[in-house]
XYZ file of C-alpha atoms in Angstrom:
632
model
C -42.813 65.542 -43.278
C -44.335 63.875 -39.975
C -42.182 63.890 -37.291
C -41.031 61.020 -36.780
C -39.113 60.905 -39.629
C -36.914 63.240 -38.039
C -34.837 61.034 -35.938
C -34.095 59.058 -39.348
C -33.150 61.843 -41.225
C -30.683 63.245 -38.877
C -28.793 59.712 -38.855
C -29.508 59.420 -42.621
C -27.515 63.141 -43.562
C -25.129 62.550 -40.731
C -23.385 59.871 -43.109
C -23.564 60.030 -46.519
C -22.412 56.488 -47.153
C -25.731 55.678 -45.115
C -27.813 58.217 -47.359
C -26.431 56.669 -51.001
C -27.068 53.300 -49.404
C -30.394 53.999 -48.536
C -31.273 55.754 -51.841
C -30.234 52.460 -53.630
C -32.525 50.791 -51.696
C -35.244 52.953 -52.785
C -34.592 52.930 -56.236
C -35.115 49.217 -55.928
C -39.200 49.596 -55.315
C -41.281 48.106 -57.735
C -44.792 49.608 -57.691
C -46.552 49.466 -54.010
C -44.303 46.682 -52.644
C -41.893 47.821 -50.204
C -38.810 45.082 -50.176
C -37.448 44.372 -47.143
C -33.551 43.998 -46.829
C -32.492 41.247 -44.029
C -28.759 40.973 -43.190
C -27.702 38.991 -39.999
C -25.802 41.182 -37.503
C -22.431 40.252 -36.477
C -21.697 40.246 -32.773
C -21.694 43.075 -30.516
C -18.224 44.204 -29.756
C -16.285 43.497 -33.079
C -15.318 46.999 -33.356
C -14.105 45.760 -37.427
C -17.640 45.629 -38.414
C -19.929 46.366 -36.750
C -23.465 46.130 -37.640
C -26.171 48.637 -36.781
C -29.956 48.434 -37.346
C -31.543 51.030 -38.431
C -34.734 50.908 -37.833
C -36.625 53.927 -40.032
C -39.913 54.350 -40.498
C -40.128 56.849 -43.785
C -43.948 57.794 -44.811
C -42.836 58.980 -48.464
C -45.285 60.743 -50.979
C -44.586 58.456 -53.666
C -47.188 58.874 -56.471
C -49.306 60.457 -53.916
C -48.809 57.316 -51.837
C -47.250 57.035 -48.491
C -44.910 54.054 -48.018
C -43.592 52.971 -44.732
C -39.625 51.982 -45.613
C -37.820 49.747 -43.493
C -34.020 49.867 -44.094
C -30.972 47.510 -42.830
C -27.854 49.395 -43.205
C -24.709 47.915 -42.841
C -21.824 50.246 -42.037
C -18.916 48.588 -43.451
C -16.803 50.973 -41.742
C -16.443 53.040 -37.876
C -14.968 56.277 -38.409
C -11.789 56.948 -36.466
C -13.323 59.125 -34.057
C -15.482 55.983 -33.130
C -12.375 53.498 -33.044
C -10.847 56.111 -30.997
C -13.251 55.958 -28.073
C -13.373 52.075 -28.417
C -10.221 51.662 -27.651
C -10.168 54.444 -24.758
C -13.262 52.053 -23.561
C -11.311 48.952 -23.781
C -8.049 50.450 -21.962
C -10.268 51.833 -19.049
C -12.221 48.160 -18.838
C -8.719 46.565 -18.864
C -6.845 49.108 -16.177
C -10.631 48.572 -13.944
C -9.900 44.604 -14.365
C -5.942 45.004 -13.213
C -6.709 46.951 -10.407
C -9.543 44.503 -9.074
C -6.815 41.296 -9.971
C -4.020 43.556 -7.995
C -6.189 43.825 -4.446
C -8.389 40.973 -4.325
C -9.886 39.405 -1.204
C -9.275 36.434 0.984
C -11.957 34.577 -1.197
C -11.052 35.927 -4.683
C -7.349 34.407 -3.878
C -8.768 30.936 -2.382
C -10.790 30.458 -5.367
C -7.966 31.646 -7.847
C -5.569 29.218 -6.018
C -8.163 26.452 -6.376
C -8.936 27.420 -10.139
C -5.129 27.038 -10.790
C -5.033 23.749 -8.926
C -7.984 22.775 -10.998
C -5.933 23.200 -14.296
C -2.544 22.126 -12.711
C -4.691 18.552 -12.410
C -6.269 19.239 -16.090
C -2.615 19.473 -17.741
C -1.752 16.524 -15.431
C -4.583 14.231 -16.549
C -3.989 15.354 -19.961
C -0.306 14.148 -19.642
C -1.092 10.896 -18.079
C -3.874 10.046 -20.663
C -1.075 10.927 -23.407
C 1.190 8.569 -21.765
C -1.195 6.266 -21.704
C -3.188 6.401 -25.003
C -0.919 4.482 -27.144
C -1.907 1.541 -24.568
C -5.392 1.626 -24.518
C -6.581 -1.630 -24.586
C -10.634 -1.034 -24.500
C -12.914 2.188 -23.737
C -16.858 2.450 -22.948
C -19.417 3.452 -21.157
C -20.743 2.300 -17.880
C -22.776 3.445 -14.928
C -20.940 3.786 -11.498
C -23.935 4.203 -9.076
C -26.321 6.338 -10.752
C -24.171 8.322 -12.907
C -22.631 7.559 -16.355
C -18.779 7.467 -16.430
C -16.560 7.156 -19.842
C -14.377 4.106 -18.807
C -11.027 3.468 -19.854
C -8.767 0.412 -19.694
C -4.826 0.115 -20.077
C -2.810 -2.491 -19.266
C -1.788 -1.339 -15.287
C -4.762 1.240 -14.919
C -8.511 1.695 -14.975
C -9.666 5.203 -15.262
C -13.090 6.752 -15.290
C -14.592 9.916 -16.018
C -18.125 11.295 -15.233
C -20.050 12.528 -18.032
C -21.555 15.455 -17.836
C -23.894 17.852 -20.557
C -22.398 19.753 -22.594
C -24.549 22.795 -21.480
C -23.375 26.756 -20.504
C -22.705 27.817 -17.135
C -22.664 31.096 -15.439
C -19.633 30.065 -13.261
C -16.413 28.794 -13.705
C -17.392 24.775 -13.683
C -15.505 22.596 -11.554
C -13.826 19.693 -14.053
C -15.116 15.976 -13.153
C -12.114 14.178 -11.065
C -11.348 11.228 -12.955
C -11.128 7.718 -10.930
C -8.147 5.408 -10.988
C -7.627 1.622 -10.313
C -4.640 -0.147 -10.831
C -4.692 -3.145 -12.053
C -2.342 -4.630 -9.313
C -4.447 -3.780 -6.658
C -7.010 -5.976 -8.571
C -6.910 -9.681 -7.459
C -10.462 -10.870 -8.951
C -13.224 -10.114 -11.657
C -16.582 -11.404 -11.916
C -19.458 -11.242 -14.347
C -22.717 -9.231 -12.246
C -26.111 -11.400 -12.976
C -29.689 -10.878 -11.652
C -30.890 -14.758 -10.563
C -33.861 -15.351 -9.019
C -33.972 -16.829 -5.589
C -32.552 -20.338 -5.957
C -31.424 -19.875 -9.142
C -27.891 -20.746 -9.247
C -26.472 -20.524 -13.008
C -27.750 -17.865 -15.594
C -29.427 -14.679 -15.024
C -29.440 -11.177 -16.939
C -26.101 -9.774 -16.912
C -25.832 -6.318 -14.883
C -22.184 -5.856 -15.390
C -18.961 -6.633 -14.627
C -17.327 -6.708 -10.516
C -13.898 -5.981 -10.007
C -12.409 -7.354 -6.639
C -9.700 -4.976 -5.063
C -7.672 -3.880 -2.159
C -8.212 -0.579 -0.387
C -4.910 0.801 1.600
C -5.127 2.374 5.138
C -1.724 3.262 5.816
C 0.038 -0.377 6.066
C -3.840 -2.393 6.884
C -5.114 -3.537 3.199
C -8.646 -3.620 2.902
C -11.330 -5.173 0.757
C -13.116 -2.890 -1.919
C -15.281 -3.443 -5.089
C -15.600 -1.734 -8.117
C -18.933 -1.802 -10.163
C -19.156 -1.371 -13.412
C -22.884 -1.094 -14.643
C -23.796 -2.285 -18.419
C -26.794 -4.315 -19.540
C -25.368 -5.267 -22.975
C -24.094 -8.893 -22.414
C -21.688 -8.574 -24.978
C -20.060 -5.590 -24.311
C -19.832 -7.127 -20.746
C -18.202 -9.745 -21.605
C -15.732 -8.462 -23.939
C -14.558 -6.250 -21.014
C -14.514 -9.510 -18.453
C -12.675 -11.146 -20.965
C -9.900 -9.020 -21.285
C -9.995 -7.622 -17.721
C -9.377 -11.720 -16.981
C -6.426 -11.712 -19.591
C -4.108 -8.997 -18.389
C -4.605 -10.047 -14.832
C -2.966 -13.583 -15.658
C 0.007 -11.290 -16.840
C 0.865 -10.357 -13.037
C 2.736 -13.062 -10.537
C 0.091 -14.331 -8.820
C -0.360 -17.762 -6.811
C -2.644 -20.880 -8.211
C -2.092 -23.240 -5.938
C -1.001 -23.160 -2.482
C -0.096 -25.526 0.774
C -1.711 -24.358 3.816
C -0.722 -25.707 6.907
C -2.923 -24.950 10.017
C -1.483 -24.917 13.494
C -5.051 -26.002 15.875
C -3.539 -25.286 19.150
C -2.076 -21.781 18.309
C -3.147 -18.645 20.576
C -6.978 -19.026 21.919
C -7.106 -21.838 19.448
C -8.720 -19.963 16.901
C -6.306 -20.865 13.653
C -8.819 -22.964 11.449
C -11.905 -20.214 12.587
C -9.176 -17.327 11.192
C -8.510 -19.174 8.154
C -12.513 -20.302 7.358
C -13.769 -16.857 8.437
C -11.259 -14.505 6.583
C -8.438 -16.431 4.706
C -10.591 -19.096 2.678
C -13.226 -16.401 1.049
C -10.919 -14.199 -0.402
C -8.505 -17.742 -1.988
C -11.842 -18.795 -3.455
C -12.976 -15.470 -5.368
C -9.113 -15.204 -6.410
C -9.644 -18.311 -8.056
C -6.840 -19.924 -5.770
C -6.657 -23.811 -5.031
C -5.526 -25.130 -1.732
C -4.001 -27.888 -0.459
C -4.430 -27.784 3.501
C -2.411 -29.569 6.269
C -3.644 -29.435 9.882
C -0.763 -30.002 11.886
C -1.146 -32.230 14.592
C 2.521 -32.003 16.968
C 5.621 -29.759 17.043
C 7.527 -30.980 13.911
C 4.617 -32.540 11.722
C 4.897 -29.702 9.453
C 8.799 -30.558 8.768
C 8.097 -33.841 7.879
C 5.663 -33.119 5.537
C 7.643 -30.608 4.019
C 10.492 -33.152 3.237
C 8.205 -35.396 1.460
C 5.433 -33.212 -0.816
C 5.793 -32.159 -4.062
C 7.046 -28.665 -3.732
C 7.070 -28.253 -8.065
C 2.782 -28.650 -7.855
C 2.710 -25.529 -5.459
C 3.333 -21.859 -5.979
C 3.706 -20.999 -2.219
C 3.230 -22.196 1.278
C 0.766 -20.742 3.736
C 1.240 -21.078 7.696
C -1.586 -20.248 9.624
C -0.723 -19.866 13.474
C 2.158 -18.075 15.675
C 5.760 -17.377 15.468
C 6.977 -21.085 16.707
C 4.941 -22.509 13.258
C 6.425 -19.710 11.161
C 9.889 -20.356 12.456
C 8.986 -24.231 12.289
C 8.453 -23.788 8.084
C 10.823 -21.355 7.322
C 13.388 -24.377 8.852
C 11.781 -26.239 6.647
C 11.673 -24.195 3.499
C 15.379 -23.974 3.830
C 16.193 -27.196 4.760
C 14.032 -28.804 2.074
C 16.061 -26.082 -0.775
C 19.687 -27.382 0.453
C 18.197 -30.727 -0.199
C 17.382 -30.475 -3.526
C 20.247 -28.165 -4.367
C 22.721 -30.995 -2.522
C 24.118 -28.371 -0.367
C 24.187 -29.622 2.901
C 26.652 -26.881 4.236
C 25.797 -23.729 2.882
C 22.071 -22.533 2.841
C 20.005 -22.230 -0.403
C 16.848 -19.794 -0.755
C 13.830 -21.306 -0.706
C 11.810 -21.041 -4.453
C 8.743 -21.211 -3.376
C 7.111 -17.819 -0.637
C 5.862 -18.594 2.757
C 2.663 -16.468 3.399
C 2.096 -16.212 7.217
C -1.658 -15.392 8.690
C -1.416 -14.675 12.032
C -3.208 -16.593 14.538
C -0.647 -16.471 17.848
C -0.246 -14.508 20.756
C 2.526 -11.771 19.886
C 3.026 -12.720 15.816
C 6.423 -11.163 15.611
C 7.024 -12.065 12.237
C 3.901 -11.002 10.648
C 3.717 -7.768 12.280
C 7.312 -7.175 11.303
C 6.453 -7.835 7.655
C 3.210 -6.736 7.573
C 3.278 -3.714 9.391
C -0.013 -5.056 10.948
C -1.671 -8.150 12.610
C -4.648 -8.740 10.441
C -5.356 -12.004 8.551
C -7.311 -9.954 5.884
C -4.300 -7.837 5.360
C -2.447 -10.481 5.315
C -4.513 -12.711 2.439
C -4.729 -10.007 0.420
C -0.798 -9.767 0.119
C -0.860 -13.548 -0.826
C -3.387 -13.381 -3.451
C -1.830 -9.977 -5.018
C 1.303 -11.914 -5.192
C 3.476 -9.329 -3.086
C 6.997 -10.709 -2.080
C 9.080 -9.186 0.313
C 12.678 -11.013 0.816
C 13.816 -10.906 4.306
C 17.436 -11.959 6.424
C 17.658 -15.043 8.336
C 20.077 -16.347 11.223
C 21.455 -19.644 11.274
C 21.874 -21.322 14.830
C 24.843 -23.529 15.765
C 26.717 -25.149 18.612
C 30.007 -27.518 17.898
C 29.411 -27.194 13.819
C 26.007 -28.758 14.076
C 22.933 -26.990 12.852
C 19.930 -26.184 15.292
C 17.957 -24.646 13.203
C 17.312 -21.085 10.940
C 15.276 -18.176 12.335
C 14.398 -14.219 12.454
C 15.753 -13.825 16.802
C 16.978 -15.365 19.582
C 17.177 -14.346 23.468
C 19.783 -15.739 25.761
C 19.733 -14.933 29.134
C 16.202 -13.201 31.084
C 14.243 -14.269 27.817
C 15.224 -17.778 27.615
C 14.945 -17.844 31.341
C 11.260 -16.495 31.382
C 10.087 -18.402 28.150
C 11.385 -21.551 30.408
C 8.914 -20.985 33.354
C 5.795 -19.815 31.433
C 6.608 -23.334 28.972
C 6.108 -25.349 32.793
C 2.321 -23.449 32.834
C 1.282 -24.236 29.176
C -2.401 -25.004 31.637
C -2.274 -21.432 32.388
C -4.279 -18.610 30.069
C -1.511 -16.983 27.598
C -1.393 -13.691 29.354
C -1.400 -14.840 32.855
C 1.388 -17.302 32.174
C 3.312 -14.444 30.087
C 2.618 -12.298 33.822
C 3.667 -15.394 36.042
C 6.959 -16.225 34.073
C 8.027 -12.373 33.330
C 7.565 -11.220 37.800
C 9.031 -15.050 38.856
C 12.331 -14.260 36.574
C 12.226 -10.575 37.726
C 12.109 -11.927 41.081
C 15.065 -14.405 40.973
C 17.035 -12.296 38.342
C 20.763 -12.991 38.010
C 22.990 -12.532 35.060
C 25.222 -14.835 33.110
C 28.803 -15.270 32.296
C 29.855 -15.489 29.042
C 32.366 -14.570 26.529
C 30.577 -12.585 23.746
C 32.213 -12.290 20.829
C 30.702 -10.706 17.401
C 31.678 -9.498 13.222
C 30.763 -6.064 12.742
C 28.621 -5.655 9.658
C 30.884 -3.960 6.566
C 27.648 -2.264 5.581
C 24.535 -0.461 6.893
C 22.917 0.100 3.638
C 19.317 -0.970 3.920
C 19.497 -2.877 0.558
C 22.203 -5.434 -0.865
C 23.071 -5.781 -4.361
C 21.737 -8.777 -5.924
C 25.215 -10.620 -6.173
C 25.322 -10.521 -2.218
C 21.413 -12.264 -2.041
C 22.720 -15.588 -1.247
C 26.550 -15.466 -0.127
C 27.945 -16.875 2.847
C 29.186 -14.472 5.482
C 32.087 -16.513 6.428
C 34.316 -13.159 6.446
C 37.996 -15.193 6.337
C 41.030 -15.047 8.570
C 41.841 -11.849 7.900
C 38.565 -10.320 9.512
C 38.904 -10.011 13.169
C 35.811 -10.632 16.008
C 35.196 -7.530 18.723
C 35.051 -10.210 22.282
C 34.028 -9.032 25.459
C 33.937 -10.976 28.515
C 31.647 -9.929 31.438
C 28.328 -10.267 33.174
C 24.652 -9.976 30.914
C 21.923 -9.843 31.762
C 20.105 -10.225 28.427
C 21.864 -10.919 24.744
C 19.227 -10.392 21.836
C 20.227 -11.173 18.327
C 17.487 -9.831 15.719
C 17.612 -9.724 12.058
C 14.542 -8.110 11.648
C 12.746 -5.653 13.963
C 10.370 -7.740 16.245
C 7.227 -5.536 15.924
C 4.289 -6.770 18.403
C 1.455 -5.370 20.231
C 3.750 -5.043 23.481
C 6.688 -3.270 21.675
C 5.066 -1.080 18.925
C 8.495 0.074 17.670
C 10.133 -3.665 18.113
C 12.923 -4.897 19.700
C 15.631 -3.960 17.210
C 13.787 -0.591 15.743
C 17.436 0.256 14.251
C 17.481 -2.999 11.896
C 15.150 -3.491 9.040
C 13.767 -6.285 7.411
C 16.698 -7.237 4.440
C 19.629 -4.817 5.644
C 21.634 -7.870 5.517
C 22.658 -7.351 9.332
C 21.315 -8.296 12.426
C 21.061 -6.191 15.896
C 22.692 -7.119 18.504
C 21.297 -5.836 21.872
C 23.622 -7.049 25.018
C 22.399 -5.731 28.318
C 25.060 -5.367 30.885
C 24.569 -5.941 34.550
C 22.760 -3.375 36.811
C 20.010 -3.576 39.720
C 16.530 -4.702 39.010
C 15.089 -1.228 39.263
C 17.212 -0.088 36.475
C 16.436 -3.681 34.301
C 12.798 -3.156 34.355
C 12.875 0.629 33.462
C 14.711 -0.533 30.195
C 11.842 -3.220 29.920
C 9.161 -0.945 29.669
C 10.556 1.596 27.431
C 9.936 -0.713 24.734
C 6.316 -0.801 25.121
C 6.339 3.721 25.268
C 8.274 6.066 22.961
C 11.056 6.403 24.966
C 14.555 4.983 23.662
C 15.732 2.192 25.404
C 18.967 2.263 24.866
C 20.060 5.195 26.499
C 21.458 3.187 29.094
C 24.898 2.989 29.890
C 24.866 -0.964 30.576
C 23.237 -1.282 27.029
C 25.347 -2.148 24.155
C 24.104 -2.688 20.443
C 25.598 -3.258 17.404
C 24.909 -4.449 13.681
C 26.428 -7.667 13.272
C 27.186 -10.056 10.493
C 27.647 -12.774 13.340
C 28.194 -13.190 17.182
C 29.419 -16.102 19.204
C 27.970 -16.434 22.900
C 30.186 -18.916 24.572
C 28.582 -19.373 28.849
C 31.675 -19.940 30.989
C 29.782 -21.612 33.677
C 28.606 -24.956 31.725
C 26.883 -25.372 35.411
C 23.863 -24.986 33.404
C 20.797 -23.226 34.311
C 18.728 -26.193 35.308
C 20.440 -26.688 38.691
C 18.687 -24.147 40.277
C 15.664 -24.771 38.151
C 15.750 -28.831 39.394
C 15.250 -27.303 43.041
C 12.309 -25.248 42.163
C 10.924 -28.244 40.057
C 10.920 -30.646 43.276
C 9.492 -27.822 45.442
C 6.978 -27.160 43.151
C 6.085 -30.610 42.316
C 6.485 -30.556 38.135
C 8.022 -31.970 35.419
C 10.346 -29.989 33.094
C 8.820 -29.071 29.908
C 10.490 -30.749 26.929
C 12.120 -28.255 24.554
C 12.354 -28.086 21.040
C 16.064 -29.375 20.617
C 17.510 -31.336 23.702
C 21.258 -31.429 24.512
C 22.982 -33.347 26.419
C 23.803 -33.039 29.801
C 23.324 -29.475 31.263
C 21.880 -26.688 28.820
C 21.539 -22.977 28.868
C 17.203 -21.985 27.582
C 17.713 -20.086 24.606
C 14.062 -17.987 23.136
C 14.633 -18.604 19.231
C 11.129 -17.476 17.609
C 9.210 -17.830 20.933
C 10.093 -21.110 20.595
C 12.453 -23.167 23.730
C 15.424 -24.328 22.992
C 17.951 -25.751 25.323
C 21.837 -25.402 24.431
C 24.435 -26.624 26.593
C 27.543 -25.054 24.771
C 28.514 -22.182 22.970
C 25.790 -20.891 20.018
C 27.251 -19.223 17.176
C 24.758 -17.358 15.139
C 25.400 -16.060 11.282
C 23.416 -13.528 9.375
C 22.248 -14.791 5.945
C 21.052 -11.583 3.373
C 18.037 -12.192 2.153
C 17.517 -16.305 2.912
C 13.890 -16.368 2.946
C 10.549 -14.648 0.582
C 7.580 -13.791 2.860
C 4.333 -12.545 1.484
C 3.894 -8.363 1.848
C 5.154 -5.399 0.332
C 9.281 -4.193 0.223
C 9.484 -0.616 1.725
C 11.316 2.052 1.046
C 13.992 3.324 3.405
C 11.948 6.139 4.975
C 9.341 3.386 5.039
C 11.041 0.887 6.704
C 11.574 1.806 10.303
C 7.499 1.460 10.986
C 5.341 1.427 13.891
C 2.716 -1.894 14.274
C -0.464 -0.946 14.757
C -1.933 -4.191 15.755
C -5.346 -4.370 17.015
């Protein structure tokens, strides 16, 4: 037999089972036609069956004929021996595996830590699509930039996936991050066209444009979302319904805008035409705007509109016009609710854009002084209810507001009202060294409630009740020499004290700080001054006294008045007193109530009211709540 049949026979007698089957195959020639037998072999490594080709190559003398056989055997079974050294195979493979997993490298673990984060964010996905798939409202197919992404709408979220081929890697691949958008972060939506140039209607649909805010810590921030589709009906059957659960979020239709011209530098109505107006118009929000023309003009028109055709009031300027409608707001409320003693919340929000020189208020709420940051809170609809103080002298009402200095703030807001010609900072630098200069304290009895709680937020039942405590509460009164008295209900963030002037309050804790500064040298005054602008705490000191307070009574025991010595300086200087806010008769003590003069000549008694007022921005959590401004 030629030799290299030998090979073949060996394997052919070293298994019978082989032999018989290859026999059988034999006996199955017909003539000189050799058949060929064709069996698909099942994969490599299923030690069950496992399927070897045999490959023999037989010359037979076959009626004198040699025939070249080709034979597929299957073996339908491995002997034990073979299963045997399998399985020693597999246990040595396995022990090689564990010992590489037990001392890996610094790499080997970063990329195992990453692959578990990977599915850690899988099984979350997973979840949050599970949550969310009963609520699926539509799902397609768009193109984000250059790439396809399977896009999927809910009622609160947009989500989007890249899609990517379904072809075979040699690494481990890394899954596509999905993209998320919620919907209340959304505030317009807009069909994307091609036009021509001056083409003004029409044009090829591209797509659909959704209008959103970005966050940066506490600044908000314009973004857009594109979605790319040419099909103008799929398009618009996501515009459509994009447009319809939008309308199921609190958001403002129609608003009054009032405009204060002669706030800080005079830039108000460039603010509100540069960044305010833009961002109204592509949220689809009417306005109804009021440019205020004197101190006041804004109350009166308050008492007379139509507050039922409006969902919210918008003040463009400084703290004095903020103060100046939130009077108003609450004034106009106990008017319609025909409670002329007790205040009523406002219905309507007042959204503030700041346009003054410190914009306490804004910066407070806010967290920043940006207009853009501001708008955006409008137009989302974000309401934030906030503490107010009523001021009053003899059971009369002077007016509502957020703080109030007595003493070296009402005395330096006097002087730097006399140089209203001045620049803002160089009259704020004139009035704060000439009351430095001639600093003296006052007299007075101070008397005040401590607050019965410090909790952060009030129940709902306390939102509007009246602080009047009874006669069985008691007031703390001390009698002495200050040479400041600061009530705040909120903390008075600005660019010159970046941690505010009452950092220990918070914006609806339903208490106000009270910060009374005892008498001590000038030296020591002005090192307490500028801690408020640094880190430092300024009330280490041991002539400063704080406490939260439901109410406080300041009662000067010199009714001398402070405009004796002022009348003095007035005829050396050669001016005429400014005219406050609120006049009293005969001698009067300057009183800083929202940057705003006003001139008191008897005692001021000043009540805490939870939650008075709704301001335009975002409530905080607790740990969020005692912020920094980072105003530009």
């Amino acid at each position: 037999m030629h030799a290299r049949t030998r090979p073949a026979r060996r394997l052919l007698t070293a298994c019978p089972s082989r032999l018989r089957r290859a026999d059988e195959a034999m006996c199955c020639l017909h003539g000189d036609k050799t058949p060929e037998i064709h069996r698909k072999p099942a994969r490599r490594g299923d030690f069950g069956w496992l399927i070897s080709l045999l490959h023999v190559h037989l010359p037979l003398c076959l009626s004198e004929r040699e025939i070249d056989l080709f034979v597929l055997v299957e073996s339908v079974n491995m002997s034990e021996s073979e299963k045997e050294l399998g399985e020693q195979r597999d246990s040595t493979k396995k022990k090689k595996k564990k010992k590489k997993k037990e001392t890996p490298s610094g790499k080997t673990k970063k990329k195992q830590q990453q692959g578990e984060r990977r599915e850690q964010e899988v099984v979350q996905r997973e979840q949050v699509e599970e949550e969310h798939s009963d609520s699926v409202v539509l799902r397609g197919i768009f193109k984000l930039g250059k790439k396809s992404h399977d896009v999927l709408l809910t009622r609160t979220r947009l989500t989007w996936t890249p899609i990517t081929p379904e072809t075979p890697t040699t690494g481990e691949a890394c899954p596509p991050q999905p993209g998320v958008l919620l919907l209340r972060d959304v505030y317009a939506v807009k069909v994307k066209r091609r036009r021509s140039a001056g083409q003004e209607s029409g044009g090829a649909v591209l797509g659909v444009a959704l209008f959103c805010c970005r966050r940066r810590g506490r600044r908000l921030e314009q973004d857009t979302l594109q979605l790319h589709n040419a099909s103008a009906e799929h398009t618009h059957t996501w515009y459509n319904t994009l447009k319809e659960l939008l309308t199921a979020f609190s958001r403002p239709r129609y608003l009054k805008v009032f405009i204060n011209p002669s706030s800080y530098k005079k830039e108000s109505v460039h603010i509100y035409r540069e960044h305010v107006a833009p961002l109204f118009k592509m949220a689809d929000v009417r306005t109804d705007i009021t440019v205020t023309e004197r101190k006041g003009h804004a109350l009166s028109v308050m008492k007379e509109c139509k507050l039922d055709e409006y969902d919210g009031v918008v003040c463009v300027g400084g703290d004095g016009s903020v103060a100046e409608l939130c009077h108003a707001l609450v004034l106009r409320a106990q008017l319609d609710a025909d409670s002329p003693e007790k205040p009523v919340r406002p219905v309507l929000p007042l959204g503030i854009i700041p346009a003054g020189s410190t914009d306490v208020v804004s910066c407070s709420v806010h967290g920043v002084r940006d207009p853009v940051t501001a708008a955006l809170h409008i137009v989302l609809g974000h309401k934030q209810q906030v503490d107010m103080c009523s001021f009053s002298s003899l059971g009369q009402l002077v007016c509502f507001g957020f703080s109030a200095m007595f003493g070296f703030g009402g005395q330096s807001l006097a002087r730097a009202e006399k140089k209203r010609w001045m620049p803002t900072s160089r009259r704020r630098e004139y009035a704060l060294v000439k009351t430095l200069a001639r600093l003296r304290p006052e007299d007075c009895q101070l008397s005040f409630l401590p607050a019965k709680t410090s909790t952060r937020n009030l129940s709902e039942h306390r939102d509007n009740q009246d602080l009047d405590r009874g006669p069985e509460e008691t007031w703390t009164t001390n009698q002495g020499l200050y040479l400041n008295i600061s009530i705040m209900s909120i903390p008075c963030l600005s660019p010159h004290a970046p941690r505010g002037l009452a950092p220990n309050t918070s914006l609806a804790n339903g208490s106000a700080a009270l910060i009374a500064v005892g008498n001590t040298s000038r030296s020591e005054f002005i090192k307490h001054l500028k801690r408020y602008s640094s880190s430092s705490e300024p009330f280490s000191f041991s002539f400063v006294d704080t406490h939260a307070v439901s109410a406080v009574r300041i009662r000067p025991r010199s009714l001398v008045g402070w405009t004796e010595e002022e009348e003095e300086s007035e005829e050396e200087e050669g001016e005429s007193r400014p005219t406050p806010i609120i006049q009293s008769e005969g001698a009067a003590f300057p009183w800083n109530i929202d940057g705003e003069l006003v001139e008191i000549a008897n005692e001021v008694l000043v009540r805490v009211h939870p939650r008075l007022i709704t301001l335009c921005g975002e409530e905080l959590d607790e740990a969020e709540s005692t912020i920094s401004c980072s105003c530009f």
